[in-house]
Amino acid sequence: MFEDKKAAWLEKAEALKPVLRKETVRPVSGMPDHALTENESVVLDFGGHYVGYLTLNLTGEGSHPDAPAWLSVKFCENSRELHETLDGYQGWISKGWVQQDQFHVDVLPAVLSMPRRYAFRYVKIDVLALSSKYRLVIRDAFAETVTSAADENVLPLEGDGQEAVIDRVALRTLRSCMQDVFEDGPKRDRRLWLGDLRLQALTNSVTYRNFDLVKRCLYLFACAADREGRIPACLFTEPRVEGDDTYMLDYSLFFIPTLLQDAEAGGDRETVRDLLPLALHQLCLADRQFDPDTGLIRDSDRMGWCFVDWNLGLNRQFCAQAIWIYCARAALRMQDDPGLARLVAERTAAARSAWYDAERHLFVSGSERQVSRASQVWAVLAGIAEGEEATACLDAVSACPEVVGMVTPYMMHHYVEALCRIGRKAQARQVIRDYWGGMVRHGADTFWELYNPQNPDESPYGSPVVNSYCHAWSCTPAWFLRSGILNENA
Amino acid sequence: MFEDKKAAWLEKAEALKPVLRKETVRPVSGMPDHALTENESVVLDFGGHYVGYLTLNLTGEGSHPDAPAWLSVKFCENSRELHETLDGYQGWISKGWVQQDQFHVDVLPAVLSMPRRYAFRYVKIDVLALSSKYRLVIRDAFAETVTSAADENVLPLEGDGQEAVIDRVALRTLRSCMQDVFEDGPKRDRRLWLGDLRLQALTNSVTYRNFDLVKRCLYLFACAADREGRIPACLFTEPRVEGDDTYMLDYSLFFIPTLLQDAEAGGDRETVRDLLPLALHQLCLADRQFDPDTGLIRDSDRMGWCFVDWNLGLNRQFCAQAIWIYCARAALRMQDDPGLARLVAERTAAARSAWYDAERHLFVSGSERQVSRASQVWAVLAGIAEGEEATACLDAVSACPEVVGMVTPYMMHHYVEALCRIGRKAQARQVIRDYWGGMVRHGADTFWELYNPQNPDESPYGSPVVNSYCHAWSCTPAWFLRSGILNENA
């Protein structure tokens, strides 16, 4: 399906490919004031998070260098990475993501321009080998940084110090992820994921306002749909545009609210006109997972069938149903459709009937009737719970002693949004100050992929060494703080 | 001194810079017949020793690669290197010489053209990381090899099988070392040493006959002389021609016989006309080390003052005197000089008087009157012992129970040459078959920097991991076997 449209979509996507903005930056500290010997290390600190290409201008001191200089160069987004190693790494995400390369410099002086793009604040250089006859001088170190974010479009946030700092870190997070596409993280995975794109587009709409980039990404996802018209969870742009073979129910559906947001924020009708049929098709594809008799979505044991949060213990059945309803409602805002509206009403009623525990004011999920914060959040966002009932749900889950919690800033975003929806603006603001502010207190220059205040070492990958410390889905404090949604009257 | 001549010399040297011959070669075995997974290794065997640049044509199999492919690529001249690691390496030569690099391939398919030049027969590729979603396919592997040796100038050696094999390995050794200059070893140190050049030029004169390259190297050494006119033991050509600050008495003096050889073999008088004054100057510079009263060269504790052999226990005083006499005799063949001839006679007499133990028929060296094979060899080559006395010396040292032996093919060359000088052609031939043939029996494709038949693991550097297995000074069997010197009537 839609195959006949893809060439035109791809052409539009490529025409919108941004010219990256380049800037040369140098370390603010760490440049050695002496010539280095074998086994010495230096840590260059660029003073902030950047994405780009490093060049070292090297020479020898002493005798003519009579052996190659062998260097290990490690790029760290976060100072904790400086001390981590891959020794014994058994995680399931590739250790190829760790930003560490080795170089042999055969002739000195040399300009060592590293060909790979890195995401970093710190650069650790270990001198693995020289010879006894010379020492290594780093005459200059600079990075050519790249982004498609336009700083001049964004004024600093007014207001109190802490929120201004959180906003600045959020902006930096988004900025570093804005490249040829909205990347999820410039260290890892360096590609376009729909779940991240939706939150990036939201934040972009009140900050860098690069609507062309959002439009490009929507068209890219449209091109990457499979033969059935199913939109993948993420896509690759190199060596050519190709969807990943990872499909997640919620991510496919989020194409719809992302398209809606773009239409509302960017004001461009062309994209909606082109892509709405494909967007609506995601709802139809998801229909197969519903039991026509009960109106309930079927649960699944398949890892990653529906993302919601990085929490292996979370039952996702309720959230999946809620997200379908949330996205269908977004579709109805773009196009009237009485049949769809009826289906939304039926499935909302079915969800309440099956999973609302009215006595406890909690939505449960799965055959074991699991209580999670995610379920209450999505009940509110999807409008399955409204008004006082929505407030009661969120209060009840907070009071519940055993509840499956949230582990990602991505899920935290939805929680804060749900708090805003029920009018708890001060509480929403406090969550931002506590949660994202917690990362700032841990020294974050950009917001992390993962942050558990109770266990900052947590990683779903088996080791924090592959964690991403600049991750798109964490950038939304800038949206909360700038969109007006936190205002009491909004 | 000679400073005013250097610009013209450099111009001549650069005009003689060879255009390297390039050839594309592919592995004869080891190409994997399946897609590789993380932690797999393959060993490509190129079937012979080459110097060049490797390209891997890579692609993924399975899902679209979703993480960089991280490879370690190790180049080995000798199969033993495949199993050696740098763990715990404490040697004094830089471990930067070990030919091992790491590469991250961010996008697949990819043509990974490695920028550094390597010397190898085997290439070991370790897949350090992929992801669980794809496997790595090596679609093609090839090397663009480089040499300035012209194979068409050399016919295979006639004669029995073993000598033909030794000759072939010797030729390959010289060929791989023939690049922009005569390198000592294409793995390590990859530069022009005078001691190696002399033996390379000898072998070149009866094989590849690239006299321009010899001439270029002579002019380069002339340019690299220091302000006193002293010729360094080795020189660098990158980033510009510069002498090393290593000076060794014998290596500086060997400029003279190398110039003589070139004149005799290549027949070019221009080089001698240009460079003879500088050559003779090396004899004068060495004069300072002689005691004018005794006519004996002073001994030295300085490591490397005179090379002779890689044998830390060797006393070099006698050899140094003998090498001065040997080189002065070479000078006299280029230019008549009664004063120099008289000095040669005096110093020969002084050496005999101080160090010849007529009863034992042995030359001794140093205050402890050390007996070494090297001293007898140089006594013969320098003409300090002649006729039956020379034969008696070499016989006596072979019968001597405690004698400082020889450790390098370089010293072995001089031993074989001394055997030829006394007419022991069959014995010389047998040493070649035993010693260089021993390396062949250990699987050598090229002759090694070091070979001790009693201890093949020996290394003067603290570990064999930095040993060079294709080393210029080992290439002389081809000279012995082709020059006619081994013929009984020669």
PDB file of C-alpha atoms in Angstrom, chain A residues 156-247:
ATOM      1  CA  PRO A 156      16.729  32.383  27.080  1.00  0.00           C
ATOM      2  CA  LEU A 157      13.886  31.595  29.436  1.00  0.00           C
ATOM      3  CA  GLU A 158      12.857  34.233  31.898  1.00  0.00           C
ATOM      4  CA  GLY A 159      12.055  33.194  35.404  1.00  0.00           C
ATOM      5  CA  ASP A 160      13.762  31.690  38.371  1.00  0.00           C
ATOM      6  CA  GLY A 161      17.204  30.178  38.261  1.00  0.00           C
ATOM      7  CA  GLN A 162      16.426  26.512  38.535  1.00  0.00           C
ATOM      8  CA  GLU A 163      13.864  26.405  35.766  1.00  0.00           C
ATOM      9  CA  ALA A 164      16.102  28.481  33.523  1.00  0.00           C
ATOM     10  CA  VAL A 165      18.873  25.933  34.031  1.00  0.00           C
ATOM     11  CA  ILE A 166      16.545  22.995  33.338  1.00  0.00           C
ATOM     12  CA  ASP A 167      15.310  24.753  30.201  1.00  0.00           C
ATOM     13  CA  ARG A 168      18.877  25.376  29.028  1.00  0.00           C
ATOM     14  CA  VAL A 169      19.797  21.717  29.485  1.00  0.00           C
ATOM     15  CA  ALA A 170      16.615  20.658  27.684  1.00  0.00           C
ATOM     16  CA  LEU A 171      17.404  22.970  24.763  1.00  0.00           C
ATOM     17  CA  ARG A 172      20.908  21.598  24.558  1.00  0.00           C
ATOM     18  CA  THR A 173      19.513  18.084  24.495  1.00  0.00           C
ATOM     19  CA  LEU A 174      17.235  18.856  21.596  1.00  0.00           C
ATOM     20  CA  ARG A 175      19.905  20.854  19.780  1.00  0.00           C
ATOM     21  CA  SER A 176      22.451  18.020  19.869  1.00  0.00           C
ATOM     22  CA  CYS A 177      19.816  15.585  18.572  1.00  0.00           C
ATOM     23  CA  MET A 178      18.887  17.853  15.648  1.00  0.00           C
ATOM     24  CA  GLN A 179      20.997  16.691  12.743  1.00  0.00           C
ATOM     25  CA  ASP A 180      19.933  15.478   9.284  1.00  0.00           C
ATOM     26  CA  VAL A 181      16.918  14.117  11.116  1.00  0.00           C
ATOM     27  CA  PHE A 182      15.731  14.321  14.688  1.00  0.00           C
ATOM     28  CA  GLU A 183      17.995  11.663  16.157  1.00  0.00           C
ATOM     29  CA  ASP A 184      17.046   9.877  19.366  1.00  0.00           C
ATOM     30  CA  GLY A 185      20.546  10.336  20.712  1.00  0.00           C
ATOM     31  CA  PRO A 186      23.715  11.500  18.988  1.00  0.00           C
ATOM     32  CA  LYS A 187      25.804   8.861  20.809  1.00  0.00           C
ATOM     33  CA  ARG A 188      23.271   6.055  20.414  1.00  0.00           C
ATOM     34  CA  ASP A 189      21.225   5.111  18.329  1.00  0.00           C
ATOM     35  CA  ARG A 190      21.816   8.153  16.128  1.00  0.00           C
ATOM     36  CA  ARG A 191      18.615   7.602  14.240  1.00  0.00           C
ATOM     37  CA  LEU A 192      15.022   8.565  13.876  1.00  0.00           C
ATOM     38  CA  TRP A 193      12.560   6.913  16.265  1.00  0.00           C
ATOM     39  CA  LEU A 194       8.911   7.851  16.133  1.00  0.00           C
ATOM     40  CA  GLY A 195       8.413   7.960  19.892  1.00  0.00           C
ATOM     41  CA  ASP A 196      11.249  10.421  20.228  1.00  0.00           C
ATOM     42  CA  LEU A 197      10.234  12.403  17.168  1.00  0.00           C
ATOM     43  CA  ARG A 198       6.823  13.135  18.648  1.00  0.00           C
ATOM     44  CA  LEU A 199       8.334  14.727  21.763  1.00  0.00           C
ATOM     45  CA  GLN A 200      11.085  16.468  19.806  1.00  0.00           C
ATOM     46  CA  ALA A 201       8.561  17.986  17.426  1.00  0.00           C
ATOM     47  CA  LEU A 202       6.569  19.212  20.416  1.00  0.00           C
ATOM     48  CA  THR A 203       9.581  20.904  21.978  1.00  0.00           C
ATOM     49  CA  ASN A 204      10.844  22.164  18.610  1.00  0.00           C
ATOM     50  CA  SER A 205       7.516  23.937  18.089  1.00  0.00           C
ATOM     51  CA  VAL A 206       8.198  26.314  20.993  1.00  0.00           C
ATOM     52  CA  THR A 207      11.997  26.530  20.628  1.00  0.00           C
ATOM     53  CA  TYR A 208      14.032  26.074  17.434  1.00  0.00           C
ATOM     54  CA  ARG A 209      10.908  26.009  15.251  1.00  0.00           C
ATOM     55  CA  ASN A 210      12.566  23.978  12.523  1.00  0.00           C
ATOM     56  CA  PHE A 211       9.278  22.773  11.058  1.00  0.00           C
ATOM     57  CA  ASP A 212      10.968  21.680   7.856  1.00  0.00           C
ATOM     58  CA  LEU A 213      12.892  19.086   9.817  1.00  0.00           C
ATOM     59  CA  VAL A 214       9.691  17.729  11.372  1.00  0.00           C
ATOM     60  CA  LYS A 215       8.068  17.593   7.957  1.00  0.00           C
ATOM     61  CA  ARG A 216      11.115  15.825   6.536  1.00  0.00           C
ATOM     62  CA  CYS A 217      10.956  13.215   9.274  1.00  0.00           C
ATOM     63  CA  LEU A 218       7.230  12.609   8.727  1.00  0.00           C
ATOM     64  CA  TYR A 219       7.820  12.033   5.017  1.00  0.00           C
ATOM     65  CA  LEU A 220      10.770   9.750   5.805  1.00  0.00           C
ATOM     66  CA  PHE A 221       8.553   7.615   8.031  1.00  0.00           C
ATOM     67  CA  ALA A 222       5.952   7.526   5.298  1.00  0.00           C
ATOM     68  CA  CYS A 223       8.599   6.257   2.856  1.00  0.00           C
ATOM     69  CA  ALA A 224       9.736   3.659   5.374  1.00  0.00           C
ATOM     70  CA  ALA A 225       6.306   2.067   5.782  1.00  0.00           C
ATOM     71  CA  ASP A 226       6.294  -1.597   4.831  1.00  0.00           C
ATOM     72  CA  ARG A 227       4.259  -3.188   2.028  1.00  0.00           C
ATOM     73  CA  GLU A 228       1.251  -3.344   4.345  1.00  0.00           C
ATOM     74  CA  GLY A 229       1.610   0.355   5.080  1.00  0.00           C
ATOM     75  CA  ARG A 230       2.809  -0.263   8.625  1.00  0.00           C
ATOM     76  CA  ILE A 231       5.092   2.457   9.940  1.00  0.00           C
ATOM     77  CA  PRO A 232       8.218   1.133  11.659  1.00  0.00           C
ATOM     78  CA  ALA A 233       9.342   2.259  15.090  1.00  0.00           C
ATOM     79  CA  CYS A 234      12.500   3.723  13.637  1.00  0.00           C
ATOM     80  CA  LEU A 235      14.282   4.162  10.355  1.00  0.00           C
ATOM     81  CA  PHE A 236      17.750   4.477   8.879  1.00  0.00           C
ATOM     82  CA  THR A 237      18.783   7.143   6.414  1.00  0.00           C
ATOM     83  CA  GLU A 238      22.135   5.602   5.480  1.00  0.00           C
ATOM     84  CA  PRO A 239      23.106   4.241   3.038  1.00  0.00           C
ATOM     85  CA  ARG A 240      19.503   4.943   1.917  1.00  0.00           C
ATOM     86  CA  VAL A 241      16.177   5.452   3.647  1.00  0.00           C
ATOM     87  CA  GLU A 242      15.006   2.156   5.056  1.00  0.00           C
ATOM     88  CA  GLY A 243      12.687   1.261   7.888  1.00  0.00           C
ATOM     89  CA  ASP A 244      13.923  -0.877  10.724  1.00  0.00           C
ATOM     90  CA  ASP A 245      12.144  -4.216  11.074  1.00  0.00           C
ATOM     91  CA  THR A 246      11.117  -3.186  14.569  1.00  0.00           C
ATOM     92  CA  TYR A 247       7.430  -2.413  14.874  1.00  0.00           C
TER      93      TYR A 247
END
